[in-house]
């Protein structure tokens, strides 16, 4: 579980979402757009901009069946459903975040295109060959059993399906600056190197279509979704304690090469 994801009751998280929306002058009684909520609900490095870039390389179509693993508040799922017109199933371990995602789906009028399921990425509640695309952003660093994760993704993909992801990978030394956005301390951190990641994916039967290090690009424009937002703007601070410190530690870890940010599209042949 990412250190960005705090535990609240379903009612409490809905209260926090609505309070955050109203605090920046948005009206939850009127239909909101995924773009208006992007700084609040994209729980990953690079925020909504990174999601759009991943969408571009993943080449998702309206007819694709998409699964978003570790969906959080389903910000990426709403972006996909809105921009492409596809239907998206979400799997999220935290039941309170599932409740928050359902609320935001209603507020954006996208509840008919997005379904949210509570469950584990290591035991996906879907039949074999259910999806054309599996989408995942900044989730694997909290999962120790990478092979099981990738085997489950491979299982639920149809033949020819794509696994599109962005992920943190280990760099030239173990991370030494905590807390990080994905880890309160070293016990929460399950990074592997980029080549080890590719090797496990290939060993599970995937072929590589795209695999690139995007660390420098993200360093040039800031590595976090948000740090200290300007007044009148939504940010992850609605949910995240010590956000500025976590973002600063992530940037320093990238600058010193302790972690790397990678993006990939792998195909099930």
PDB file of C-alpha atoms in Angstrom:
ATOM      1  CA  UNK A   1       0.000   0.000   0.000  1.00  0.00           C
ATOM      2  CA  UNK A   2       1.502   3.318  -1.043  1.00  0.00           C
ATOM      3  CA  UNK A   3       2.263   5.786   1.729  1.00  0.00           C
ATOM      4  CA  UNK A   4       0.071   8.199  -0.221  1.00  0.00           C
ATOM      5  CA  UNK A   5      -2.941   6.076   0.623  1.00  0.00           C
ATOM      6  CA  UNK A   6      -4.205   6.723   4.120  1.00  0.00           C
ATOM      7  CA  UNK A   7      -7.036   4.764   5.667  1.00  0.00           C
ATOM      8  CA  UNK A   8     -10.331   6.544   6.282  1.00  0.00           C
ATOM      9  CA  UNK A   9     -13.854   5.266   6.639  1.00  0.00           C
ATOM     10  CA  UNK A  10     -15.886   5.454   3.438  1.00  0.00           C
ATOM     11  CA  UNK A  11     -17.916   8.328   4.830  1.00  0.00           C
ATOM     12  CA  UNK A  12     -14.812  10.154   6.012  1.00  0.00           C
ATOM     13  CA  UNK A  13     -13.025   9.965   2.677  1.00  0.00           C
ATOM     14  CA  UNK A  14     -16.126  11.211   0.879  1.00  0.00           C
ATOM     15  CA  UNK A  15     -16.277  14.147   3.313  1.00  0.00           C
ATOM     16  CA  UNK A  16     -12.624  14.986   2.628  1.00  0.00           C
ATOM     17  CA  UNK A  17     -13.142  14.814  -1.127  1.00  0.00           C
ATOM     18  CA  UNK A  18     -16.203  17.033  -1.057  1.00  0.00           C
ATOM     19  CA  UNK A  19     -14.559  19.498   1.341  1.00  0.00           C
ATOM     20  CA  UNK A  20     -11.472  19.704  -0.887  1.00  0.00           C
ATOM     21  CA  UNK A  21     -13.585  20.264  -3.989  1.00  0.00           C
ATOM     22  CA  UNK A  22     -15.662  23.003  -2.365  1.00  0.00           C
ATOM     23  CA  UNK A  23     -12.561  24.677  -0.882  1.00  0.00           C
ATOM     24  CA  UNK A  24     -11.246  25.499  -4.369  1.00  0.00           C
ATOM     25  CA  UNK A  25     -14.555  26.886  -5.592  1.00  0.00           C
ATOM     26  CA  UNK A  26     -15.858  23.853  -7.467  1.00  0.00           C
ATOM     27  CA  UNK A  27     -19.464  22.811  -7.035  1.00  0.00           C
ATOM     28  CA  UNK A  28     -19.989  19.062  -6.539  1.00  0.00           C
ATOM     29  CA  UNK A  29     -23.657  19.570  -7.392  1.00  0.00           C
ATOM     30  CA  UNK A  30     -22.590  20.356 -10.972  1.00  0.00           C
ATOM     31  CA  UNK A  31     -20.882  17.862 -13.239  1.00  0.00           C
ATOM     32  CA  UNK A  32     -17.105  18.021 -12.857  1.00  0.00           C
ATOM     33  CA  UNK A  33     -14.507  17.079 -15.458  1.00  0.00           C
ATOM     34  CA  UNK A  34     -11.562  14.681 -14.975  1.00  0.00           C
ATOM     35  CA  UNK A  35      -9.266  17.608 -15.778  1.00  0.00           C
ATOM     36  CA  UNK A  36     -10.659  19.671 -12.891  1.00  0.00           C
ATOM     37  CA  UNK A  37      -9.949  16.808 -10.495  1.00  0.00           C
ATOM     38  CA  UNK A  38      -6.588  15.765 -11.932  1.00  0.00           C
ATOM     39  CA  UNK A  39      -4.396  17.238  -9.191  1.00  0.00           C
ATOM     40  CA  UNK A  40      -6.478  15.439  -6.564  1.00  0.00           C
ATOM     41  CA  UNK A  41      -6.888  11.942  -7.970  1.00  0.00           C
ATOM     42  CA  UNK A  42      -3.721  11.021  -9.911  1.00  0.00           C
ATOM     43  CA  UNK A  43      -1.654   9.272  -7.220  1.00  0.00           C
ATOM     44  CA  UNK A  44       1.573   8.804  -9.152  1.00  0.00           C
ATOM     45  CA  UNK A  45       4.725  10.494 -10.354  1.00  0.00           C
ATOM     46  CA  UNK A  46       4.019  13.182 -12.932  1.00  0.00           C
ATOM     47  CA  UNK A  47       0.296  13.373 -12.203  1.00  0.00           C
ATOM     48  CA  UNK A  48      -2.193  13.721 -15.027  1.00  0.00           C
ATOM     49  CA  UNK A  49       0.470  14.741 -17.527  1.00  0.00           C
ATOM     50  CA  UNK A  50       2.216  11.385 -17.068  1.00  0.00           C
ATOM     51  CA  UNK A  51      -1.126   9.618 -17.487  1.00  0.00           C
ATOM     52  CA  UNK A  52      -1.726  11.355 -20.809  1.00  0.00           C
ATOM     53  CA  UNK A  53       1.759  10.407 -21.982  1.00  0.00           C
ATOM     54  CA  UNK A  54       1.175   6.770 -21.047  1.00  0.00           C
ATOM     55  CA  UNK A  55      -2.165   6.850 -22.874  1.00  0.00           C
ATOM     56  CA  UNK A  56      -0.351   8.063 -25.997  1.00  0.00           C
ATOM     57  CA  UNK A  57       2.195   5.225 -26.025  1.00  0.00           C
ATOM     58  CA  UNK A  58      -0.394   2.597 -25.027  1.00  0.00           C
ATOM     59  CA  UNK A  59      -2.610   3.408 -28.051  1.00  0.00           C
ATOM     60  CA  UNK A  60      -5.849   2.593 -26.228  1.00  0.00           C
ATOM     61  CA  UNK A  61      -9.012   2.514 -28.372  1.00  0.00           C
ATOM     62  CA  UNK A  62     -12.663   3.040 -27.518  1.00  0.00           C
ATOM     63  CA  UNK A  63     -13.407  -0.654 -28.039  1.00  0.00           C
ATOM     64  CA  UNK A  64     -10.641  -1.858 -25.693  1.00  0.00           C
ATOM     65  CA  UNK A  65     -11.497  -3.543 -22.422  1.00  0.00           C
ATOM     66  CA  UNK A  66      -9.211  -1.893 -19.856  1.00  0.00           C
ATOM     67  CA  UNK A  67      -8.197  -2.874 -16.317  1.00  0.00           C
ATOM     68  CA  UNK A  68      -6.577  -0.271 -14.036  1.00  0.00           C
ATOM     69  CA  UNK A  69      -4.611  -2.000 -11.259  1.00  0.00           C
ATOM     70  CA  UNK A  70      -4.054  -0.084  -8.023  1.00  0.00           C
ATOM     71  CA  UNK A  71      -6.494   2.531  -9.232  1.00  0.00           C
ATOM     72  CA  UNK A  72      -6.661   4.610  -6.050  1.00  0.00           C
ATOM     73  CA  UNK A  73      -9.417   7.187  -6.594  1.00  0.00           C
ATOM     74  CA  UNK A  74      -9.654   6.094 -10.267  1.00  0.00           C
ATOM     75  CA  UNK A  75      -8.334   9.349 -11.701  1.00  0.00           C
ATOM     76  CA  UNK A  76      -6.596   7.595 -14.577  1.00  0.00           C
ATOM     77  CA  UNK A  77      -9.675   5.485 -15.281  1.00  0.00           C
ATOM     78  CA  UNK A  78     -11.803   8.627 -15.610  1.00  0.00           C
ATOM     79  CA  UNK A  79      -9.226  10.193 -17.909  1.00  0.00           C
ATOM     80  CA  UNK A  80      -9.278   7.079 -20.113  1.00  0.00           C
ATOM     81  CA  UNK A  81     -13.056   6.798 -20.177  1.00  0.00           C
ATOM     82  CA  UNK A  82     -13.439  10.493 -20.954  1.00  0.00           C
ATOM     83  CA  UNK A  83     -10.643  10.877 -23.508  1.00  0.00           C
ATOM     84  CA  UNK A  84     -11.036   7.578 -25.357  1.00  0.00           C
ATOM     85  CA  UNK A  85     -14.550   6.398 -24.584  1.00  0.00           C
ATOM     86  CA  UNK A  86     -13.443   2.964 -23.373  1.00  0.00           C
ATOM     87  CA  UNK A  87     -14.859   1.085 -20.418  1.00  0.00           C
ATOM     88  CA  UNK A  88     -12.521   0.591 -17.458  1.00  0.00           C
ATOM     89  CA  UNK A  89     -12.574  -1.868 -14.589  1.00  0.00           C
ATOM     90  CA  UNK A  90     -10.565  -0.798 -11.528  1.00  0.00           C
ATOM     91  CA  UNK A  91      -9.021  -2.949  -8.839  1.00  0.00           C
ATOM     92  CA  UNK A  92      -8.057  -1.219  -5.595  1.00  0.00           C
ATOM     93  CA  UNK A  93      -7.092  -2.837  -2.295  1.00  0.00           C
ATOM     94  CA  UNK A  94      -8.414  -0.076  -0.033  1.00  0.00           C
ATOM     95  CA  UNK A  95     -12.208  -0.197   0.430  1.00  0.00           C
ATOM     96  CA  UNK A  96     -12.344   3.469   1.432  1.00  0.00           C
ATOM     97  CA  UNK A  97     -10.580   4.496  -1.774  1.00  0.00           C
ATOM     98  CA  UNK A  98     -13.052   2.365  -3.683  1.00  0.00           C
ATOM     99  CA  UNK A  99     -15.809   4.423  -2.068  1.00  0.00           C
ATOM    100  CA  UNK A 100     -14.026   7.656  -2.957  1.00  0.00           C
ATOM    101  CA  UNK A 101     -13.576   6.500  -6.549  1.00  0.00           C
ATOM    102  CA  UNK A 102     -17.268   5.670  -6.824  1.00  0.00           C
ATOM    103  CA  UNK A 103     -18.153   9.161  -5.575  1.00  0.00           C
ATOM    104  CA  UNK A 104     -15.876  10.858  -8.120  1.00  0.00           C
ATOM    105  CA  UNK A 105     -17.222   8.645 -10.899  1.00  0.00           C
ATOM    106  CA  UNK A 106     -20.705   9.949 -10.077  1.00  0.00           C
ATOM    107  CA  UNK A 107     -19.549  13.569  -9.863  1.00  0.00           C
ATOM    108  CA  UNK A 108     -18.029  13.321 -13.345  1.00  0.00           C
ATOM    109  CA  UNK A 109     -20.954  11.401 -14.849  1.00  0.00           C
ATOM    110  CA  UNK A 110     -18.725   8.442 -15.734  1.00  0.00           C
ATOM    111  CA  UNK A 111     -20.178   5.795 -13.445  1.00  0.00           C
ATOM    112  CA  UNK A 112     -21.637   3.926 -16.435  1.00  0.00           C
ATOM    113  CA  UNK A 113     -18.154   3.458 -17.973  1.00  0.00           C
ATOM    114  CA  UNK A 114     -16.135   2.625 -14.843  1.00  0.00           C
ATOM    115  CA  UNK A 115     -16.549  -0.211 -12.344  1.00  0.00           C
ATOM    116  CA  UNK A 116     -14.520  -0.314  -9.133  1.00  0.00           C
ATOM    117  CA  UNK A 117     -13.678  -3.588  -7.366  1.00  0.00           C
ATOM    118  CA  UNK A 118     -11.991  -4.025  -4.009  1.00  0.00           C
ATOM    119  CA  UNK A 119      -9.255  -6.645  -4.208  1.00  0.00           C
ATOM    120  CA  UNK A 120      -5.612  -7.589  -4.605  1.00  0.00           C
ATOM    121  CA  UNK A 121      -3.412  -7.238  -7.671  1.00  0.00           C
ATOM    122  CA  UNK A 122      -2.028 -10.687  -6.812  1.00  0.00           C
ATOM    123  CA  UNK A 123      -5.446 -12.353  -7.000  1.00  0.00           C
ATOM    124  CA  UNK A 124      -7.431 -10.538  -9.669  1.00  0.00           C
ATOM    125  CA  UNK A 125     -11.178 -11.341  -9.574  1.00  0.00           C
ATOM    126  CA  UNK A 126     -11.501 -11.696 -13.359  1.00  0.00           C
ATOM    127  CA  UNK A 127     -11.509 -14.663 -15.756  1.00  0.00           C
ATOM    128  CA  UNK A 128      -8.633 -15.420 -18.088  1.00  0.00           C
ATOM    129  CA  UNK A 129      -8.356 -13.246 -21.224  1.00  0.00           C
ATOM    130  CA  UNK A 130     -10.804 -10.602 -19.915  1.00  0.00           C
ATOM    131  CA  UNK A 131      -8.950  -7.457 -21.060  1.00  0.00           C
ATOM    132  CA  UNK A 132      -7.230  -5.881 -24.037  1.00  0.00           C
ATOM    133  CA  UNK A 133      -5.173  -3.499 -21.881  1.00  0.00           C
ATOM    134  CA  UNK A 134      -3.923  -3.626 -18.303  1.00  0.00           C
ATOM    135  CA  UNK A 135      -2.889  -0.199 -16.991  1.00  0.00           C
ATOM    136  CA  UNK A 136      -0.755   0.375 -13.903  1.00  0.00           C
ATOM    137  CA  UNK A 137       0.993   3.459 -12.490  1.00  0.00           C
ATOM    138  CA  UNK A 138       3.360   3.452  -9.529  1.00  0.00           C
ATOM    139  CA  UNK A 139       1.992   0.318  -7.902  1.00  0.00           C
ATOM    140  CA  UNK A 140       4.626  -2.437  -8.218  1.00  0.00           C
ATOM    141  CA  UNK A 141       7.062  -0.741  -5.854  1.00  0.00           C
ATOM    142  CA  UNK A 142       4.737  -1.749  -2.996  1.00  0.00           C
ATOM    143  CA  UNK A 143       4.471  -5.399  -4.145  1.00  0.00           C
ATOM    144  CA  UNK A 144       7.281  -7.804  -3.254  1.00  0.00           C
ATOM    145  CA  UNK A 145       6.206 -10.717  -5.468  1.00  0.00           C
ATOM    146  CA  UNK A 146       6.753  -9.216  -8.917  1.00  0.00           C
ATOM    147  CA  UNK A 147       6.475 -12.533 -10.729  1.00  0.00           C
ATOM    148  CA  UNK A 148       3.047 -13.265  -9.245  1.00  0.00           C
ATOM    149  CA  UNK A 149       1.918  -9.736 -10.133  1.00  0.00           C
ATOM    150  CA  UNK A 150       3.013 -10.064 -13.763  1.00  0.00           C
ATOM    151  CA  UNK A 151       1.630 -13.600 -14.053  1.00  0.00           C
ATOM    152  CA  UNK A 152      -1.796 -12.350 -12.960  1.00  0.00           C
ATOM    153  CA  UNK A 153      -1.621  -9.512 -15.474  1.00  0.00           C
ATOM    154  CA  UNK A 154      -0.625 -11.954 -18.208  1.00  0.00           C
ATOM    155  CA  UNK A 155      -3.505 -14.272 -17.248  1.00  0.00           C
ATOM    156  CA  UNK A 156      -6.258 -11.653 -17.510  1.00  0.00           C
ATOM    157  CA  UNK A 157      -4.981 -10.208 -20.792  1.00  0.00           C
ATOM    158  CA  UNK A 158      -6.373 -11.522 -24.054  1.00  0.00           C
ATOM    159  CA  UNK A 159      -3.921 -12.672 -26.730  1.00  0.00           C
ATOM    160  CA  UNK A 160      -2.320  -9.594 -28.255  1.00  0.00           C
ATOM    161  CA  UNK A 161      -3.240  -7.500 -25.226  1.00  0.00           C
ATOM    162  CA  UNK A 162      -0.931  -4.825 -23.823  1.00  0.00           C
ATOM    163  CA  UNK A 163       0.371  -4.115 -20.359  1.00  0.00           C
ATOM    164  CA  UNK A 164       1.032  -0.356 -20.119  1.00  0.00           C
ATOM    165  CA  UNK A 165       2.730   0.954 -16.994  1.00  0.00           C
ATOM    166  CA  UNK A 166       4.978   3.471 -15.344  1.00  0.00           C
ATOM    167  CA  UNK A 167       6.987   2.395 -12.349  1.00  0.00           C
ATOM    168  CA  UNK A 168       9.812   3.303 -10.036  1.00  0.00           C
ATOM    169  CA  UNK A 169      12.873   1.060 -10.352  1.00  0.00           C
ATOM    170  CA  UNK A 170      15.932   0.750  -8.148  1.00  0.00           C
ATOM    171  CA  UNK A 171      19.020   2.688  -9.154  1.00  0.00           C
ATOM    172  CA  UNK A 172      22.657   2.730  -8.160  1.00  0.00           C
ATOM    173  CA  UNK A 173      22.070   2.404  -4.406  1.00  0.00           C
ATOM    174  CA  UNK A 174      19.274   1.623  -1.981  1.00  0.00           C
ATOM    175  CA  UNK A 175      16.981   4.591  -1.258  1.00  0.00           C
ATOM    176  CA  UNK A 176      18.175   6.436   1.817  1.00  0.00           C
ATOM    177  CA  UNK A 177      15.713   9.348   2.055  1.00  0.00           C
ATOM    178  CA  UNK A 178      12.421   8.544   3.745  1.00  0.00           C
ATOM    179  CA  UNK A 179       9.529   9.020   3.772  1.00  0.00           C
ATOM    180  CA  UNK A 180       8.971   8.681   0.028  1.00  0.00           C
ATOM    181  CA  UNK A 181       5.606   8.995  -1.743  1.00  0.00           C
ATOM    182  CA  UNK A 182       5.401   5.191  -1.978  1.00  0.00           C
ATOM    183  CA  UNK A 183       7.208   4.154   1.200  1.00  0.00           C
ATOM    184  CA  UNK A 184       7.201   5.457   4.754  1.00  0.00           C
ATOM    185  CA  UNK A 185      10.446   3.558   5.389  1.00  0.00           C
ATOM    186  CA  UNK A 186      12.585   0.851   3.819  1.00  0.00           C
ATOM    187  CA  UNK A 187      10.193  -1.938   4.857  1.00  0.00           C
ATOM    188  CA  UNK A 188       7.540  -0.544   2.460  1.00  0.00           C
ATOM    189  CA  UNK A 189       9.942  -0.347  -0.479  1.00  0.00           C
ATOM    190  CA  UNK A 190      10.109  -3.236  -2.978  1.00  0.00           C
ATOM    191  CA  UNK A 191      11.958  -1.753  -5.923  1.00  0.00           C
ATOM    192  CA  UNK A 192      13.826  -3.880  -8.465  1.00  0.00           C
ATOM    193  CA  UNK A 193      16.140  -2.694 -11.206  1.00  0.00           C
ATOM    194  CA  UNK A 194      14.811  -1.874 -14.658  1.00  0.00           C
ATOM    195  CA  UNK A 195      16.526  -4.832 -16.317  1.00  0.00           C
ATOM    196  CA  UNK A 196      15.286  -7.205 -13.621  1.00  0.00           C
ATOM    197  CA  UNK A 197      11.784  -5.866 -14.234  1.00  0.00           C
ATOM    198  CA  UNK A 198      12.081  -6.473 -17.979  1.00  0.00           C
ATOM    199  CA  UNK A 199      13.538  -9.956 -17.394  1.00  0.00           C
ATOM    200  CA  UNK A 200      10.648 -11.014 -15.154  1.00  0.00           C
ATOM    201  CA  UNK A 201       8.084  -9.667 -17.631  1.00  0.00           C
ATOM    202  CA  UNK A 202       9.737 -11.480 -20.528  1.00  0.00           C
ATOM    203  CA  UNK A 203       9.950 -14.630 -18.418  1.00  0.00           C
ATOM    204  CA  UNK A 204       6.190 -14.472 -17.854  1.00  0.00           C
ATOM    205  CA  UNK A 205       5.611 -14.501 -21.624  1.00  0.00           C
ATOM    206  CA  UNK A 206       5.477 -10.804 -22.480  1.00  0.00           C
ATOM    207  CA  UNK A 207       7.317  -9.275 -25.419  1.00  0.00           C
ATOM    208  CA  UNK A 208       8.719  -5.763 -25.173  1.00  0.00           C
ATOM    209  CA  UNK A 209       7.168  -3.063 -27.344  1.00  0.00           C
ATOM    210  CA  UNK A 210       8.454  -0.073 -25.369  1.00  0.00           C
ATOM    211  CA  UNK A 211      10.661   0.191 -22.296  1.00  0.00           C
ATOM    212  CA  UNK A 212      12.303   3.501 -21.482  1.00  0.00           C
ATOM    213  CA  UNK A 213      13.822   5.464 -18.632  1.00  0.00           C
ATOM    214  CA  UNK A 214      11.944   8.759 -18.234  1.00  0.00           C
ATOM    215  CA  UNK A 215      13.755   9.971 -15.118  1.00  0.00           C
ATOM    216  CA  UNK A 216      15.508  12.938 -16.699  1.00  0.00           C
ATOM    217  CA  UNK A 217      12.320  14.216 -18.337  1.00  0.00           C
ATOM    218  CA  UNK A 218      10.474  14.106 -15.019  1.00  0.00           C
ATOM    219  CA  UNK A 219      13.342  15.748 -13.160  1.00  0.00           C
ATOM    220  CA  UNK A 220      13.261  18.624 -15.607  1.00  0.00           C
ATOM    221  CA  UNK A 221       9.654  19.438 -14.705  1.00  0.00           C
ATOM    222  CA  UNK A 222       9.260  18.100 -11.148  1.00  0.00           C
ATOM    223  CA  UNK A 223       8.714  14.508 -10.055  1.00  0.00           C
ATOM    224  CA  UNK A 224       5.625  14.776  -7.879  1.00  0.00           C
ATOM    225  CA  UNK A 225       1.984  15.250  -8.723  1.00  0.00           C
ATOM    226  CA  UNK A 226       1.890  18.255  -6.426  1.00  0.00           C
ATOM    227  CA  UNK A 227       3.871  19.710  -3.564  1.00  0.00           C
ATOM    228  CA  UNK A 228       2.539  22.938  -2.105  1.00  0.00           C
ATOM    229  CA  UNK A 229      -0.332  23.894  -4.394  1.00  0.00           C
ATOM    230  CA  UNK A 230      -1.164  27.523  -4.936  1.00  0.00           C
ATOM    231  CA  UNK A 231      -4.254  28.866  -3.169  1.00  0.00           C
ATOM    232  CA  UNK A 232      -7.414  27.868  -4.974  1.00  0.00           C
ATOM    233  CA  UNK A 233      -5.936  24.683  -6.448  1.00  0.00           C
ATOM    234  CA  UNK A 234      -6.637  21.077  -5.618  1.00  0.00           C
ATOM    235  CA  UNK A 235      -3.696  18.939  -4.557  1.00  0.00           C
ATOM    236  CA  UNK A 236      -2.836  15.628  -2.961  1.00  0.00           C
ATOM    237  CA  UNK A 237      -2.446  17.534   0.305  1.00  0.00           C
ATOM    238  CA  UNK A 238      -6.164  16.853   0.820  1.00  0.00           C
ATOM    239  CA  UNK A 239      -5.060  13.305   1.721  1.00  0.00           C
ATOM    240  CA  UNK A 240      -1.290  13.189   2.117  1.00  0.00           C
ATOM    241  CA  UNK A 241       0.638  14.147   5.220  1.00  0.00           C
ATOM    242  CA  UNK A 242       4.116  15.636   4.725  1.00  0.00           C
ATOM    243  CA  UNK A 243       3.598  15.853   0.981  1.00  0.00           C
ATOM    244  CA  UNK A 244       6.335  18.434   0.391  1.00  0.00           C
ATOM    245  CA  UNK A 245       8.872  16.329   2.311  1.00  0.00           C
ATOM    246  CA  UNK A 246       7.960  13.163   0.406  1.00  0.00           C
ATOM    247  CA  UNK A 247       8.176  14.964  -2.929  1.00  0.00           C
ATOM    248  CA  UNK A 248      11.552  16.474  -2.015  1.00  0.00           C
ATOM    249  CA  UNK A 249      12.891  13.062  -0.987  1.00  0.00           C
ATOM    250  CA  UNK A 250      11.682  11.548  -4.257  1.00  0.00           C
ATOM    251  CA  UNK A 251      13.378  14.258  -6.269  1.00  0.00           C
ATOM    252  CA  UNK A 252      16.621  13.902  -4.337  1.00  0.00           C
ATOM    253  CA  UNK A 253      16.523  10.114  -4.792  1.00  0.00           C
ATOM    254  CA  UNK A 254      16.104  10.561  -8.541  1.00  0.00           C
ATOM    255  CA  UNK A 255      18.793  13.228  -8.768  1.00  0.00           C
ATOM    256  CA  UNK A 256      21.280  10.973  -6.996  1.00  0.00           C
ATOM    257  CA  UNK A 257      20.307   7.910  -9.040  1.00  0.00           C
ATOM    258  CA  UNK A 258      18.964   5.896  -6.109  1.00  0.00           C
ATOM    259  CA  UNK A 259      15.689   5.395  -7.989  1.00  0.00           C
ATOM    260  CA  UNK A 260      14.720   5.559 -11.656  1.00  0.00           C
ATOM    261  CA  UNK A 261      11.367   6.131 -13.343  1.00  0.00           C
ATOM    262  CA  UNK A 262      10.552   3.784 -16.212  1.00  0.00           C
ATOM    263  CA  UNK A 263       7.650   3.440 -18.649  1.00  0.00           C
ATOM    264  CA  UNK A 264       6.720   0.390 -20.653  1.00  0.00           C
ATOM    265  CA  UNK A 265       4.293  -1.291 -23.014  1.00  0.00           C
ATOM    266  CA  UNK A 266       4.570  -5.086 -23.098  1.00  0.00           C
ATOM    267  CA  UNK A 267       2.437  -7.395 -25.270  1.00  0.00           C
ATOM    268  CA  UNK A 268       0.977 -10.837 -24.620  1.00  0.00           C
ATOM    269  CA  UNK A 269       1.743 -12.856 -27.746  1.00  0.00           C
TER     270      UNK A 269
END
